[in-house]
Short mmCIF file of C-alpha atoms in Angstrom, two decimals:
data_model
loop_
_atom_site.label_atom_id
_atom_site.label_comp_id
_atom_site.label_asym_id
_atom_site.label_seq_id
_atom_site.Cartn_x
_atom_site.Cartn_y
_atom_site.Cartn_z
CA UNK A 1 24.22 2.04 -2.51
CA UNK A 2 27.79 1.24 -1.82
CA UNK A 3 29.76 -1.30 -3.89
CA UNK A 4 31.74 -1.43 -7.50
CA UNK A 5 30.37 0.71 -10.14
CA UNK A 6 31.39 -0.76 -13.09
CA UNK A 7 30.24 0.68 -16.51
CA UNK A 8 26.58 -0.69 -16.64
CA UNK A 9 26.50 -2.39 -13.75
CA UNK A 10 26.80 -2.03 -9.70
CA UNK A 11 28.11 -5.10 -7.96
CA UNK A 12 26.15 -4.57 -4.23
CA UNK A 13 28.57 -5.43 -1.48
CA UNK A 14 25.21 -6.27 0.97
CA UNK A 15 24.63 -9.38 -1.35
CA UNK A 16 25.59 -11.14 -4.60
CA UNK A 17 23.41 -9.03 -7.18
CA UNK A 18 23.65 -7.12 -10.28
CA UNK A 19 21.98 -4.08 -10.75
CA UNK A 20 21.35 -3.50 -14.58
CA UNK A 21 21.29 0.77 -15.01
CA UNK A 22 19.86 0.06 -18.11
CA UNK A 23 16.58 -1.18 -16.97
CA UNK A 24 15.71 1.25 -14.34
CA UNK A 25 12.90 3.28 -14.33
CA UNK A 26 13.88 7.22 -15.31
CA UNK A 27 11.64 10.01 -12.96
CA UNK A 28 9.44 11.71 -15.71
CA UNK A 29 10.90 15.68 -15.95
CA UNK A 30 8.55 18.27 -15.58
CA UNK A 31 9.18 21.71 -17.06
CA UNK A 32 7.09 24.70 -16.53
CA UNK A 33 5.05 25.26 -19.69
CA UNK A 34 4.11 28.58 -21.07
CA UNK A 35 1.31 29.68 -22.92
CA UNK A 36 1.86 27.46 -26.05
CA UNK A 37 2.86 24.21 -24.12
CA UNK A 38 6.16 24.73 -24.86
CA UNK A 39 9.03 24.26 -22.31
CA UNK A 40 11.56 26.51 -23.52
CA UNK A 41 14.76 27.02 -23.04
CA UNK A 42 16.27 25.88 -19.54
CA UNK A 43 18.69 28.22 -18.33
CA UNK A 44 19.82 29.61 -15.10
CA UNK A 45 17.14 32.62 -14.99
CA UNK A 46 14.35 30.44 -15.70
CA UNK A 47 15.94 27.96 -12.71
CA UNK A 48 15.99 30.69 -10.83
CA UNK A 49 13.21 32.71 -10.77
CA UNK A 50 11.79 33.64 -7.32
CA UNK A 51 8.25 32.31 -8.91
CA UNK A 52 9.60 28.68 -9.24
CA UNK A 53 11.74 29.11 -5.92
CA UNK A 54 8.33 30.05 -4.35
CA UNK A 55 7.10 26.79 -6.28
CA UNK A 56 9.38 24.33 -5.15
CA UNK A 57 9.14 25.34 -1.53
CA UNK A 58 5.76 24.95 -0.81
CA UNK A 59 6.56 21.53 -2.43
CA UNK A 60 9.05 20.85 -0.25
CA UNK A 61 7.18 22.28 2.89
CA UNK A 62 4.33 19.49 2.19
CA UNK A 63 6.06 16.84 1.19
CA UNK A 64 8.09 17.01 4.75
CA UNK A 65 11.86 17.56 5.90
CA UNK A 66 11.13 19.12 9.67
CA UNK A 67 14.44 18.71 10.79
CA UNK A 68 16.26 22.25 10.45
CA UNK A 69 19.63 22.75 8.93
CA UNK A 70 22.45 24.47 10.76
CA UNK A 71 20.60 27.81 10.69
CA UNK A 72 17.94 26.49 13.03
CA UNK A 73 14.96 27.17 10.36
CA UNK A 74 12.44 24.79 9.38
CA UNK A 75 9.80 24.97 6.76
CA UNK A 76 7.32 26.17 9.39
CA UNK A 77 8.88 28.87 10.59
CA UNK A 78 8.57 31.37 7.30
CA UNK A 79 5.43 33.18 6.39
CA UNK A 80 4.56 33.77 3.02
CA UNK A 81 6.73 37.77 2.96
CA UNK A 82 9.62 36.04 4.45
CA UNK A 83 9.66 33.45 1.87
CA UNK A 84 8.82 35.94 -1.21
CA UNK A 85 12.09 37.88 0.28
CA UNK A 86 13.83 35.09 0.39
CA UNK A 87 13.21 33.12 -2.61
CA UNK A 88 14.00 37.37 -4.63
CA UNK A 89 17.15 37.42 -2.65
CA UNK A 90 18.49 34.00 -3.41
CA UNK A 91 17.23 34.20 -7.09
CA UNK A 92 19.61 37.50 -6.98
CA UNK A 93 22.38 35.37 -5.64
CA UNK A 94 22.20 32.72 -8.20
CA UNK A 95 21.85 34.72 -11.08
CA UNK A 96 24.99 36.75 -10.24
CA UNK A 97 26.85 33.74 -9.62
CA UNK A 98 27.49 33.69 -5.90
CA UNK A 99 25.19 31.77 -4.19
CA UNK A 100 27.17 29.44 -1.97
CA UNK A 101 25.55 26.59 0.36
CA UNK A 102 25.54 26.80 3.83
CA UNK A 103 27.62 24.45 5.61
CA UNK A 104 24.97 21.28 6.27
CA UNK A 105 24.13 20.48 9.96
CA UNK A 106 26.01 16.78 11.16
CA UNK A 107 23.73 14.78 13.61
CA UNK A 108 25.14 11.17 14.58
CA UNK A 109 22.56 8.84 14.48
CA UNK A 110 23.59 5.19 16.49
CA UNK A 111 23.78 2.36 14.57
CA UNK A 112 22.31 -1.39 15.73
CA UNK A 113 25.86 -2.59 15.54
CA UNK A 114 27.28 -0.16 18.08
CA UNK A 115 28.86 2.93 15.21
CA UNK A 116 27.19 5.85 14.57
CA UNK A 117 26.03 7.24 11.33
CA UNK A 118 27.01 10.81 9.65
CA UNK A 119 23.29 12.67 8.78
CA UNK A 120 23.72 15.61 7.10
CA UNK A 121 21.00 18.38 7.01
CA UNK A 122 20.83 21.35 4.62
CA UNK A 123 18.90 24.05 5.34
CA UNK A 124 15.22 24.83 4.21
CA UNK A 125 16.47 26.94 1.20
CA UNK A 126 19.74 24.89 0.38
CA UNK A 127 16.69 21.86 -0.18
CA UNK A 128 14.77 23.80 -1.88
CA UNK A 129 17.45 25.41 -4.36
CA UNK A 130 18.52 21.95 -4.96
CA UNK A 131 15.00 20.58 -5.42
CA UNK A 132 14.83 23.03 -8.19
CA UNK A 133 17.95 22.54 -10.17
CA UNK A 134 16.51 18.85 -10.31
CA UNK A 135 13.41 19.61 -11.28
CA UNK A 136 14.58 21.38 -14.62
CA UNK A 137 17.33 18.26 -15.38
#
């Protein structure tokens, strides 16, 4: 949504309405449990474990996103070994601190009115990294 932000409120440029923050609906969290029901603490290692990295993508690979990112990989392409590897080897990464996301792919979509629009697409594991870190804020 483009427009003002002011400090409760967004002033929409597309029309002449106020959108009150206060009254919107929050997403529920959902934090992996353990035994006693518990949460625990949220910290990097529990982000980013390969189990919940393994977790979130098959989330991710059913609830859609086909198009690949700029390494030419979809969802459909990994079998369950290449994903283990992959989810222990980015785990790895984050945990030492030097994960870095890929560059995302640029597609120009044409607009009705004659522009085109920027779409940006991450790869499979950039999503699913990110999908992650949201699921445990």
């Amino acid at each position: 949504m483009s427009g003002y932000r002011g400090r409760d409120y967004v002033f929409s440029l597309h029309g002449s309405r106020w959108w009150d923050y206060r009254h919107r609906r929050r997403a529920k969290h959902r934090h992996p449990s353990n035994s006693s029901g518990d949460p625990g603490p949220l910290t990097v290692e529990s982000i980013a474990a390969p189990e919940n990295l393994i977790r979130v993508y098959r989330q991710r690979r059913t609830s859609g996103g086909k198009a690949p990112g700029i390494d030419g990989i979809t969802f459909a392409d990994l079998g369950p070994a290449e994903v283990a590897a992959a989810a222990r080897a980015y785990s790895r990464a984050i945990r030492e601190g030097c994960y870095r996301p890929q560059p995302a792919r640029l597609k120009r979509v044409p607009k009705k009115s004659g522009g085109f629009r920027p779409l940006r697409m991450p790869t499979t594991w950039d999503r699913t990294i990110a999908a992650a870190a949201v699921s445990y804020t």
